[in-house]
Amino acid sequence: MRCFLPLLLLLLIFPFQATAQRDDGAIIRSDTLNNKSGLKLIGIPVIFSTPETGFGFGGGGQLFLTGEKNIFKSRKSNILFTGIYTANAQLVIQALPQIYFGSGDYYLDGVYEYRVYPNFFWGIGNNTPESNEEAYDMTSHKFRADFLKRLPPSLNFGLRFNFENHQVTEVEEGGLLDAGDIPGSDRAVIVGLGAIFNLDTRDQVEDPKGGYFVSFSAQFSSENFGATHGFNRFITDLRAYRPLGKKGLLAARLYLENNFGEVPFQAKAQFGGGDMARGYFKGRFINDQMYVLTAEYRWRFLPRWSLAAFGLMGEVGDTNQDFFKAPHFSMGGGVRFKILKEQNTLVRLDYGIGEEGNSGVYFGVNQAF
């Protein structure tokens, strides 16, 4: 993955420097929609690399709803949609709506994802050896919708509906998944409801400049709803953003996930990935319980450019009593670029270094948290 770093830096710098030399109005006028219609569309070319995908490319956009009832503070309702294909023959089509109603009194947060995704599996546990690595193919449909009610000024609560259908289409002969002893080794359907409560004082979602995000959620998957496995999941997500001087910011996150019941491997907590534990392959370690603690310093040296450095620790286990026995560590840094002056959407390039040769380059949209 390291060989992609110089190429990605060039892709990140030169195309957007050319954009910056044009006036922003020219960018907006080139869009198919504009503010007069209550909509604004920003095209986003997608070029990236992660340990899970290798080099990938595609395209997408972010559709903003600019009507007064669809804006809460400085946050604009939007739908981010992308379609990508990777060097590992993975296809991912995704739509992420975040829509405010009644000037923020109600909030819809959702995701739809279709994946044809060759992947790797090392078994279940916090110390699975590299020699366990086996390949498998899986096709997935995911749909999740959260509908929240806001209690001014910053409290939100609501319900979640979750549906996932994972079909394992190919496994390695004689491997762990081929034995059929692991739940979900051939197929997993996850269907259920949940409840969400959060406190959100951030000024924006894409690139917060201050505030807190405190979220608690509980959800279940039930065979009564058509699921193949019944289990309960509880997630605690704590984030804080503290300005340091005029250009610096310290961001911190504690993520805790607890699963109980017959949990298919697709639904177990996954350590790694660009959004959770940079420096490790997403799913390098999986189990029913997980925590990840991350701290990141962000320094904006130009109005649209910033640098970041991060460190993290975390692990998975059968129970919470297994925590802090053998944590995994990672550190790294990267660069971010704000696409348009008047919008908060940014692209970021990170490099993370974990233990025992684990590392990864991550190129994507918006901050990791």
mmCIF file of C-alpha atoms in Angstrom:
data_model
loop_
_atom_site.group_PDB
_atom_site.id
_atom_site.type_symbol
_atom_site.label_atom_id
_atom_site.label_comp_id
_atom_site.label_asym_id
_atom_site.label_seq_id
_atom_site.Cartn_x
_atom_site.Cartn_y
_atom_site.Cartn_z
ATOM 1 C CA MET A 1 0.000 0.000 0.000
ATOM 2 C CA ARG A 2 2.897 2.377 0.592
ATOM 3 C CA CYS A 3 3.548 2.644 -3.142
ATOM 4 C CA PHE A 4 0.237 4.472 -3.577
ATOM 5 C CA LEU A 5 1.147 7.312 -1.203
ATOM 6 C CA PRO A 6 3.053 9.589 -3.653
ATOM 7 C CA LEU A 7 0.425 8.998 -6.353
ATOM 8 C CA LEU A 8 -2.436 9.827 -4.007
ATOM 9 C CA LEU A 9 -0.698 13.001 -2.835
ATOM 10 C CA LEU A 10 -0.451 14.149 -6.443
ATOM 11 C CA LEU A 11 -4.074 13.252 -7.123
ATOM 12 C CA LEU A 12 -5.096 15.114 -3.994
ATOM 13 C CA ILE A 13 -3.087 18.294 -4.673
ATOM 14 C CA PHE A 14 -3.168 18.969 -8.400
ATOM 15 C CA PRO A 15 -6.826 18.417 -9.359
ATOM 16 C CA PHE A 16 -8.085 20.542 -6.488
ATOM 17 C CA GLN A 17 -5.478 23.261 -7.021
ATOM 18 C CA ALA A 18 -6.887 23.624 -10.502
ATOM 19 C CA THR A 19 -10.363 23.894 -9.016
ATOM 20 C CA ALA A 20 -9.220 26.515 -6.537
ATOM 21 C CA GLN A 21 -7.934 28.733 -9.348
ATOM 22 C CA ARG A 22 -11.475 29.059 -10.710
ATOM 23 C CA ASP A 23 -14.045 31.104 -8.860
ATOM 24 C CA ASP A 24 -16.409 29.023 -6.738
ATOM 25 C CA GLY A 25 -19.385 30.378 -8.641
ATOM 26 C CA ALA A 26 -18.135 28.662 -11.768
ATOM 27 C CA ILE A 27 -18.181 25.356 -9.909
ATOM 28 C CA ILE A 28 -21.739 25.855 -8.748
ATOM 29 C CA ARG A 29 -22.958 27.000 -12.146
ATOM 30 C CA SER A 30 -21.502 23.861 -13.682
ATOM 31 C CA ASP A 31 -23.700 21.766 -11.414
ATOM 32 C CA THR A 32 -27.032 20.444 -12.618
ATOM 33 C CA LEU A 33 -28.840 21.967 -9.628
ATOM 34 C CA ASN A 34 -28.420 25.251 -7.804
ATOM 35 C CA ASN A 35 -29.709 27.271 -4.888
ATOM 36 C CA LYS A 36 -32.712 28.642 -6.827
ATOM 37 C CA SER A 37 -34.262 25.175 -6.844
ATOM 38 C CA GLY A 38 -33.535 24.655 -3.130
ATOM 39 C CA LEU A 39 -30.924 22.085 -4.082
ATOM 40 C CA LYS A 40 -27.191 22.163 -4.696
ATOM 41 C CA LEU A 41 -25.198 19.278 -6.163
ATOM 42 C CA ILE A 42 -21.438 18.889 -5.783
ATOM 43 C CA GLY A 43 -19.735 16.260 -7.917
ATOM 44 C CA ILE A 44 -17.091 14.212 -6.111
ATOM 45 C CA PRO A 45 -14.559 12.125 -8.032
ATOM 46 C CA VAL A 46 -13.574 9.184 -5.872
ATOM 47 C CA ILE A 47 -9.986 7.933 -5.901
ATOM 48 C CA PHE A 48 -8.765 6.096 -2.835
ATOM 49 C CA SER A 49 -6.736 3.315 -1.304
ATOM 50 C CA THR A 50 -7.283 1.301 1.873
ATOM 51 C CA PRO A 51 -5.860 -1.996 3.122
ATOM 52 C CA GLU A 52 -9.281 -3.591 2.590
ATOM 53 C CA THR A 53 -9.694 -2.512 -1.040
ATOM 54 C CA GLY A 54 -6.333 -1.687 -2.557
ATOM 55 C CA PHE A 55 -6.545 1.103 -5.129
ATOM 56 C CA GLY A 56 -10.127 2.116 -5.910
ATOM 57 C CA PHE A 57 -11.921 4.619 -8.076
ATOM 58 C CA GLY A 58 -15.402 5.805 -8.871
ATOM 59 C CA GLY A 59 -17.595 8.835 -8.555
ATOM 60 C CA GLY A 60 -20.445 10.344 -6.677
ATOM 61 C CA GLY A 61 -21.840 13.535 -5.348
ATOM 62 C CA GLN A 62 -23.304 15.343 -2.389
ATOM 63 C CA LEU A 63 -26.790 16.778 -2.839
ATOM 64 C CA PHE A 64 -27.568 19.610 -0.407
ATOM 65 C CA LEU A 65 -31.107 20.647 0.513
ATOM 66 C CA THR A 66 -30.851 24.396 1.043
ATOM 67 C CA GLY A 67 -34.428 25.183 2.103
ATOM 68 C CA GLU A 68 -34.758 26.931 5.479
ATOM 69 C CA LYS A 69 -36.634 23.981 7.014
ATOM 70 C CA ASN A 70 -33.806 21.620 5.989
ATOM 71 C CA ILE A 71 -31.014 23.535 7.751
ATOM 72 C CA PHE A 72 -30.114 23.240 11.429
ATOM 73 C CA LYS A 73 -27.598 25.822 12.659
ATOM 74 C CA SER A 74 -24.783 25.644 10.069
ATOM 75 C CA ARG A 75 -25.662 22.087 9.012
ATOM 76 C CA LYS A 76 -27.350 21.568 5.673
ATOM 77 C CA SER A 77 -29.401 18.477 4.886
ATOM 78 C CA ASN A 78 -27.577 16.372 2.336
ATOM 79 C CA ILE A 79 -27.393 13.020 0.600
ATOM 80 C CA LEU A 80 -23.906 11.684 -0.091
ATOM 81 C CA PHE A 81 -23.863 8.994 -2.773
ATOM 82 C CA THR A 82 -20.964 7.093 -4.316
ATOM 83 C CA GLY A 83 -20.221 4.158 -6.586
ATOM 84 C CA ILE A 84 -16.767 2.582 -6.511
ATOM 85 C CA TYR A 85 -14.782 -0.320 -7.937
ATOM 86 C CA THR A 86 -11.485 -1.520 -6.522
ATOM 87 C CA ALA A 87 -8.359 -3.367 -7.558
ATOM 88 C CA ASN A 88 -9.593 -6.300 -5.463
ATOM 89 C CA ALA A 89 -12.700 -6.625 -7.710
ATOM 90 C CA GLN A 90 -14.969 -5.103 -5.070
ATOM 91 C CA LEU A 91 -18.073 -3.134 -6.052
ATOM 92 C CA VAL A 92 -19.733 -0.784 -3.560
ATOM 93 C CA ILE A 93 -22.759 1.430 -4.197
ATOM 94 C CA GLN A 94 -23.757 3.620 -1.275
ATOM 95 C CA ALA A 95 -26.192 6.415 -0.364
ATOM 96 C CA LEU A 96 -26.012 8.287 2.960
ATOM 97 C CA PRO A 97 -28.939 10.662 3.612
ATOM 98 C CA GLN A 98 -28.744 13.141 6.521
ATOM 99 C CA ILE A 99 -31.890 15.218 6.384
ATOM 100 C CA TYR A 100 -33.372 17.755 8.817
ATOM 101 C CA PHE A 101 -37.079 18.501 8.983
ATOM 102 C CA GLY A 102 -38.757 21.464 10.641
ATOM 103 C CA SER A 103 -35.492 23.432 10.905
ATOM 104 C CA GLY A 104 -33.876 20.600 12.822
ATOM 105 C CA ASP A 105 -36.701 19.477 15.098
ATOM 106 C CA TYR A 106 -36.605 16.087 13.350
ATOM 107 C CA TYR A 107 -33.661 14.319 11.761
ATOM 108 C CA LEU A 108 -33.327 11.362 9.392
ATOM 109 C CA ASP A 109 -29.956 9.630 9.261
ATOM 110 C CA GLY A 110 -29.686 6.584 7.027
ATOM 111 C CA VAL A 111 -27.560 4.381 4.812
ATOM 112 C CA TYR A 112 -28.154 2.086 1.874
ATOM 113 C CA GLU A 113 -25.297 -0.067 0.635
ATOM 114 C CA TYR A 114 -24.861 -2.786 -1.965
ATOM 115 C CA ARG A 115 -21.579 -4.688 -1.918
ATOM 116 C CA VAL A 116 -19.926 -7.391 -3.954
ATOM 117 C CA TYR A 117 -16.950 -7.768 -1.695
ATOM 118 C CA PRO A 118 -14.068 -10.258 -1.724
ATOM 119 C CA ASN A 119 -12.551 -10.049 1.749
ATOM 120 C CA PHE A 120 -10.303 -11.783 4.303
ATOM 121 C CA PHE A 121 -10.989 -13.604 7.559
ATOM 122 C CA TRP A 122 -8.601 -14.528 10.380
ATOM 123 C CA GLY A 123 -11.000 -16.134 12.822
ATOM 124 C CA ILE A 124 -12.557 -14.753 15.990
ATOM 125 C CA GLY A 125 -10.492 -13.322 18.830
ATOM 126 C CA ASN A 126 -7.994 -10.659 19.828
ATOM 127 C CA ASN A 127 -4.850 -12.666 19.034
ATOM 128 C CA THR A 128 -5.611 -14.531 15.802
ATOM 129 C CA PRO A 129 -2.355 -15.215 13.925
ATOM 130 C CA GLU A 130 -1.569 -13.895 10.449
ATOM 131 C CA SER A 131 -1.264 -17.507 9.287
ATOM 132 C CA ASN A 132 -5.062 -17.863 9.727
ATOM 133 C CA GLU A 133 -5.738 -15.508 6.826
ATOM 134 C CA GLU A 134 -8.227 -16.897 4.307
ATOM 135 C CA ALA A 135 -10.150 -15.286 1.457
ATOM 136 C CA TYR A 136 -13.904 -15.340 0.993
ATOM 137 C CA ASP A 137 -16.457 -13.607 -1.259
ATOM 138 C CA MET A 138 -19.691 -12.083 -0.017
ATOM 139 C CA THR A 139 -22.574 -10.119 -1.527
ATOM 140 C CA SER A 140 -24.423 -7.799 0.865
ATOM 141 C CA HIS A 141 -27.424 -5.490 0.997
ATOM 142 C CA LYS A 142 -27.613 -3.080 3.939
ATOM 143 C CA PHE A 143 -30.310 -0.605 4.883
ATOM 144 C CA ARG A 144 -30.464 1.435 8.070
ATOM 145 C CA ALA A 145 -32.753 4.335 8.962
ATOM 146 C CA ASP A 146 -32.588 6.409 12.161
ATOM 147 C CA PHE A 147 -35.432 8.857 12.829
ATOM 148 C CA LEU A 148 -34.645 11.268 15.668
ATOM 149 C CA LYS A 149 -36.552 13.969 17.535
ATOM 150 C CA ARG A 150 -34.554 16.945 18.805
ATOM 151 C CA LEU A 151 -35.066 18.344 22.284
ATOM 152 C CA PRO A 152 -33.569 21.861 22.152
ATOM 153 C CA PRO A 153 -30.863 22.700 22.234
ATOM 154 C CA SER A 154 -28.769 19.530 21.733
ATOM 155 C CA LEU A 155 -30.542 16.343 22.829
ATOM 156 C CA ASN A 156 -31.832 13.828 20.267
ATOM 157 C CA PHE A 157 -33.695 10.549 20.689
ATOM 158 C CA GLY A 158 -35.449 8.197 18.327
ATOM 159 C CA LEU A 159 -35.773 4.790 16.701
ATOM 160 C CA ARG A 160 -33.646 2.726 14.336
ATOM 161 C CA PHE A 161 -34.599 0.134 11.756
ATOM 162 C CA ASN A 162 -31.811 -2.100 10.503
ATOM 163 C CA PHE A 163 -31.757 -4.707 7.721
ATOM 164 C CA GLU A 164 -28.730 -6.601 6.415
ATOM 165 C CA ASN A 165 -28.544 -9.567 4.056
ATOM 166 C CA HIS A 166 -25.116 -11.171 3.686
ATOM 167 C CA GLN A 167 -24.648 -14.059 1.277
ATOM 168 C CA VAL A 168 -21.260 -15.798 1.426
ATOM 169 C CA THR A 169 -20.671 -16.939 -2.145
ATOM 170 C CA GLU A 170 -17.196 -18.494 -1.984
ATOM 171 C CA VAL A 171 -14.806 -19.669 0.748
ATOM 172 C CA GLU A 172 -11.428 -21.363 0.826
ATOM 173 C CA GLU A 173 -11.643 -25.140 0.856
ATOM 174 C CA GLY A 174 -10.643 -26.517 4.230
ATOM 175 C CA GLY A 175 -10.700 -23.069 5.864
ATOM 176 C CA LEU A 176 -12.420 -21.835 9.013
ATOM 177 C CA LEU A 177 -15.520 -20.661 7.145
ATOM 178 C CA ASP A 178 -15.689 -23.828 5.061
ATOM 179 C CA ALA A 179 -16.100 -25.905 8.227
ATOM 180 C CA GLY A 180 -19.465 -24.247 8.842
ATOM 181 C CA ASP A 181 -18.996 -23.924 12.608
ATOM 182 C CA ILE A 182 -18.911 -20.107 12.633
ATOM 183 C CA PRO A 183 -22.348 -18.386 12.656
ATOM 184 C CA GLY A 184 -22.930 -16.637 9.320
ATOM 185 C CA SER A 185 -20.365 -18.750 7.460
ATOM 186 C CA ASP A 186 -22.843 -19.332 4.635
ATOM 187 C CA ARG A 187 -25.498 -16.617 5.102
ATOM 188 C CA ALA A 188 -26.692 -14.063 7.634
ATOM 189 C CA VAL A 189 -29.852 -11.963 7.658
ATOM 190 C CA ILE A 190 -30.014 -9.298 10.357
ATOM 191 C CA VAL A 191 -33.347 -7.556 10.971
ATOM 192 C CA GLY A 192 -34.439 -5.551 13.961
ATOM 193 C CA LEU A 193 -35.323 -2.322 15.708
ATOM 194 C CA GLY A 194 -33.382 -0.153 18.080
ATOM 195 C CA ALA A 195 -33.415 2.990 20.196
ATOM 196 C CA ILE A 196 -30.956 5.897 20.045
ATOM 197 C CA PHE A 197 -30.171 8.728 22.424
ATOM 198 C CA ASN A 198 -27.511 11.343 21.806
ATOM 199 C CA LEU A 199 -26.241 14.735 22.881
ATOM 200 C CA ASP A 200 -24.745 16.650 19.965
ATOM 201 C CA THR A 201 -23.239 20.120 20.417
ATOM 202 C CA ARG A 202 -20.930 19.992 17.381
ATOM 203 C CA ASP A 203 -21.116 22.944 15.002
ATOM 204 C CA GLN A 204 -21.006 20.573 11.995
ATOM 205 C CA VAL A 205 -20.656 16.897 11.197
ATOM 206 C CA GLU A 206 -18.089 16.780 8.377
ATOM 207 C CA ASP A 207 -15.283 18.705 10.120
ATOM 208 C CA PRO A 208 -16.233 19.771 13.670
ATOM 209 C CA LYS A 209 -14.525 22.831 15.135
ATOM 210 C CA GLY A 210 -15.759 22.247 18.689
ATOM 211 C CA GLY A 211 -18.383 20.630 20.872
ATOM 212 C CA TYR A 212 -19.314 17.134 21.993
ATOM 213 C CA PHE A 213 -21.089 14.091 20.617
ATOM 214 C CA VAL A 214 -22.374 11.557 23.139
ATOM 215 C CA SER A 215 -24.386 8.660 21.720
ATOM 216 C CA PHE A 216 -25.976 5.563 23.230
ATOM 217 C CA SER A 217 -27.852 3.015 21.139
ATOM 218 C CA ALA A 218 -29.453 -0.377 21.720
ATOM 219 C CA GLN A 219 -30.784 -2.630 18.992
ATOM 220 C CA PHE A 220 -31.729 -6.236 18.437
ATOM 221 C CA SER A 221 -31.944 -8.735 15.608
ATOM 222 C CA SER A 222 -34.858 -11.136 15.938
ATOM 223 C CA GLU A 223 -35.889 -14.286 14.124
ATOM 224 C CA ASN A 224 -39.474 -13.049 14.574
ATOM 225 C CA PHE A 225 -38.612 -10.322 12.035
ATOM 226 C CA GLY A 226 -37.051 -12.801 9.590
ATOM 227 C CA ALA A 227 -33.470 -12.731 10.853
ATOM 228 C CA THR A 228 -31.322 -15.851 10.737
ATOM 229 C CA HIS A 229 -29.681 -14.992 14.076
ATOM 230 C CA GLY A 230 -30.992 -13.406 17.257
ATOM 231 C CA PHE A 231 -28.756 -11.081 19.263
ATOM 232 C CA ASN A 232 -28.614 -7.699 21.029
ATOM 233 C CA ARG A 233 -26.131 -4.876 20.395
ATOM 234 C CA PHE A 234 -25.258 -1.892 22.586
ATOM 235 C CA ILE A 235 -23.006 0.925 21.337
ATOM 236 C CA THR A 236 -21.516 3.856 23.254
ATOM 237 C CA ASP A 237 -19.827 6.535 21.126
ATOM 238 C CA LEU A 238 -18.216 9.483 22.939
ATOM 239 C CA ARG A 239 -16.471 12.279 21.011
ATOM 240 C CA ALA A 240 -15.007 15.619 22.088
ATOM 241 C CA TYR A 241 -13.526 18.494 20.073
ATOM 242 C CA ARG A 242 -11.483 21.152 21.855
ATOM 243 C CA PRO A 243 -9.860 24.123 20.026
ATOM 244 C CA LEU A 244 -6.171 24.676 20.815
ATOM 245 C CA GLY A 245 -5.228 28.192 19.761
ATOM 246 C CA LYS A 246 -6.508 29.785 16.574
ATOM 247 C CA LYS A 247 -5.490 26.987 14.209
ATOM 248 C CA GLY A 248 -5.326 23.814 16.292
ATOM 249 C CA LEU A 249 -7.928 21.355 17.531
ATOM 250 C CA LEU A 250 -7.756 18.223 19.690
ATOM 251 C CA ALA A 251 -10.343 15.540 18.866
ATOM 252 C CA ALA A 252 -10.882 12.444 21.002
ATOM 253 C CA ARG A 253 -13.177 9.438 20.686
ATOM 254 C CA LEU A 254 -14.089 6.435 22.826
ATOM 255 C CA TYR A 255 -16.085 3.753 21.009
ATOM 256 C CA LEU A 256 -17.480 0.792 22.924
ATOM 257 C CA GLU A 257 -19.505 -2.029 21.328
ATOM 258 C CA ASN A 258 -21.141 -4.939 23.156
ATOM 259 C CA ASN A 259 -22.973 -7.834 21.460
ATOM 260 C CA PHE A 260 -24.865 -10.615 23.231
ATOM 261 C CA GLY A 261 -26.501 -13.720 21.770
ATOM 262 C CA GLU A 262 -25.853 -15.696 18.596
ATOM 263 C CA VAL A 263 -23.876 -13.095 16.650
ATOM 264 C CA PRO A 264 -22.884 -13.954 13.052
ATOM 265 C CA PHE A 265 -19.321 -13.036 12.175
ATOM 266 C CA GLN A 266 -20.602 -10.287 9.851
ATOM 267 C CA ALA A 267 -22.178 -8.485 12.831
ATOM 268 C CA LYS A 268 -19.393 -8.872 15.368
ATOM 269 C CA ALA A 269 -17.379 -5.823 16.391
ATOM 270 C CA GLN A 270 -14.602 -5.227 13.862
ATOM 271 C CA PHE A 271 -11.293 -3.712 14.891
ATOM 272 C CA GLY A 272 -9.535 -1.776 12.115
ATOM 273 C CA GLY A 273 -10.462 0.369 9.136
ATOM 274 C CA GLY A 274 -10.281 4.021 8.161
ATOM 275 C CA ASP A 275 -13.253 5.042 10.298
ATOM 276 C CA MET A 276 -12.366 3.166 13.478
ATOM 277 C CA ALA A 277 -8.769 1.922 13.862
ATOM 278 C CA ARG A 278 -6.466 3.222 11.140
ATOM 279 C CA GLY A 279 -3.347 1.098 10.712
ATOM 280 C CA TYR A 280 -5.208 -2.226 10.751
ATOM 281 C CA PHE A 281 -7.240 -4.077 8.153
ATOM 282 C CA LYS A 282 -10.941 -3.636 8.980
ATOM 283 C CA GLY A 283 -11.964 -6.869 10.661
ATOM 284 C CA ARG A 284 -8.395 -7.965 11.370
ATOM 285 C CA PHE A 285 -9.654 -8.760 14.876
ATOM 286 C CA ILE A 286 -13.350 -9.454 15.540
ATOM 287 C CA ASN A 287 -15.366 -10.550 18.546
ATOM 288 C CA ASP A 288 -18.531 -9.761 20.485
ATOM 289 C CA GLN A 289 -17.012 -6.915 22.544
ATOM 290 C CA MET A 290 -14.695 -4.074 21.490
ATOM 291 C CA TYR A 291 -13.359 -0.715 22.595
ATOM 292 C CA VAL A 292 -11.280 1.801 20.626
ATOM 293 C CA LEU A 293 -9.803 4.978 22.129
ATOM 294 C CA THR A 294 -8.482 7.566 19.631
ATOM 295 C CA ALA A 295 -6.898 11.009 19.992
ATOM 296 C CA GLU A 296 -6.181 13.245 17.005
ATOM 297 C CA TYR A 297 -4.573 16.686 16.707
ATOM 298 C CA ARG A 298 -5.698 18.783 13.712
ATOM 299 C CA TRP A 299 -3.840 21.908 12.577
ATOM 300 C CA ARG A 300 -5.295 24.181 9.881
ATOM 301 C CA PHE A 301 -2.305 25.910 8.274
ATOM 302 C CA LEU A 302 -4.334 27.406 5.392
ATOM 303 C CA PRO A 303 -8.078 28.187 5.186
ATOM 304 C CA ARG A 304 -8.781 25.020 3.192
ATOM 305 C CA TRP A 305 -5.768 22.859 4.150
ATOM 306 C CA SER A 306 -5.032 21.086 7.426
ATOM 307 C CA LEU A 307 -2.748 18.409 8.841
ATOM 308 C CA ALA A 308 -3.577 15.746 11.417
ATOM 309 C CA ALA A 309 -1.705 13.353 13.705
ATOM 310 C CA PHE A 310 -3.417 10.543 15.623
ATOM 311 C CA GLY A 311 -2.798 7.706 18.056
ATOM 312 C CA LEU A 312 -5.145 4.956 19.199
ATOM 313 C CA MET A 313 -5.488 1.809 21.241
ATOM 314 C CA GLY A 314 -8.160 -0.870 21.392
ATOM 315 C CA GLU A 315 -8.989 -4.569 21.397
ATOM 316 C CA VAL A 316 -11.777 -7.123 21.104
ATOM 317 C CA GLY A 317 -12.853 -9.843 23.508
ATOM 318 C CA ASP A 318 -15.465 -12.416 24.476
ATOM 319 C CA THR A 319 -16.433 -10.247 27.463
ATOM 320 C CA ASN A 320 -15.529 -6.812 28.812
ATOM 321 C CA GLN A 321 -13.382 -8.533 31.427
ATOM 322 C CA ASP A 322 -10.978 -9.414 28.604
ATOM 323 C CA PHE A 323 -10.184 -5.736 27.960
ATOM 324 C CA PHE A 324 -6.776 -4.166 28.676
ATOM 325 C CA LYS A 325 -5.005 -7.517 28.661
ATOM 326 C CA ALA A 326 -3.430 -7.221 25.198
ATOM 327 C CA PRO A 327 -4.419 -3.918 23.533
ATOM 328 C CA HIS A 328 -3.414 -3.106 19.978
ATOM 329 C CA PHE A 329 -1.830 0.279 19.226
ATOM 330 C CA SER A 330 -1.582 2.449 16.140
ATOM 331 C CA MET A 331 -0.367 5.913 15.165
ATOM 332 C CA GLY A 332 -0.186 8.018 12.035
ATOM 333 C CA GLY A 333 -1.157 11.247 10.341
ATOM 334 C CA GLY A 334 -2.462 12.844 7.199
ATOM 335 C CA VAL A 335 -3.666 15.864 5.264
ATOM 336 C CA ARG A 336 -7.153 17.271 4.611
ATOM 337 C CA PHE A 337 -8.479 19.612 1.913
ATOM 338 C CA LYS A 338 -11.822 21.460 1.935
ATOM 339 C CA ILE A 339 -13.390 21.100 -1.518
ATOM 340 C CA LEU A 340 -15.391 24.357 -1.563
ATOM 341 C CA LYS A 341 -15.085 27.405 0.683
ATOM 342 C CA GLU A 342 -18.777 27.601 1.526
ATOM 343 C CA GLN A 343 -19.255 23.854 2.145
ATOM 344 C CA ASN A 344 -17.757 21.690 4.881
ATOM 345 C CA THR A 345 -17.110 18.606 2.721
ATOM 346 C CA LEU A 346 -13.431 17.674 2.643
ATOM 347 C CA VAL A 347 -11.147 14.942 1.393
ATOM 348 C CA ARG A 348 -8.504 13.367 3.603
ATOM 349 C CA LEU A 349 -5.406 11.258 3.141
ATOM 350 C CA ASP A 350 -4.099 9.313 6.160
ATOM 351 C CA TYR A 351 -1.344 6.818 6.790
ATOM 352 C CA GLY A 352 -1.565 4.582 9.868
ATOM 353 C CA ILE A 353 1.028 2.222 11.345
ATOM 354 C CA GLY A 354 -0.051 -0.607 13.635
ATOM 355 C CA GLU A 355 1.770 -3.498 15.242
ATOM 356 C CA GLU A 356 3.468 -6.507 13.637
ATOM 357 C CA GLY A 357 3.703 -4.981 10.162
ATOM 358 C CA ASN A 358 0.099 -3.766 10.005
ATOM 359 C CA SER A 359 -0.274 -0.449 8.190
ATOM 360 C CA GLY A 360 -2.524 1.265 5.708
ATOM 361 C CA VAL A 361 -3.144 4.277 3.463
ATOM 362 C CA TYR A 362 -6.623 5.803 3.674
ATOM 363 C CA PHE A 363 -7.971 8.290 1.158
ATOM 364 C CA GLY A 364 -11.600 9.297 1.543
ATOM 365 C CA VAL A 365 -14.246 11.935 2.294
ATOM 366 C CA ASN A 366 -14.580 13.918 5.579
ATOM 367 C CA GLN A 367 -12.943 13.344 8.949
ATOM 368 C CA ALA A 368 -12.651 9.864 10.443
ATOM 369 C CA PHE A 369 -14.826 11.087 13.349
#
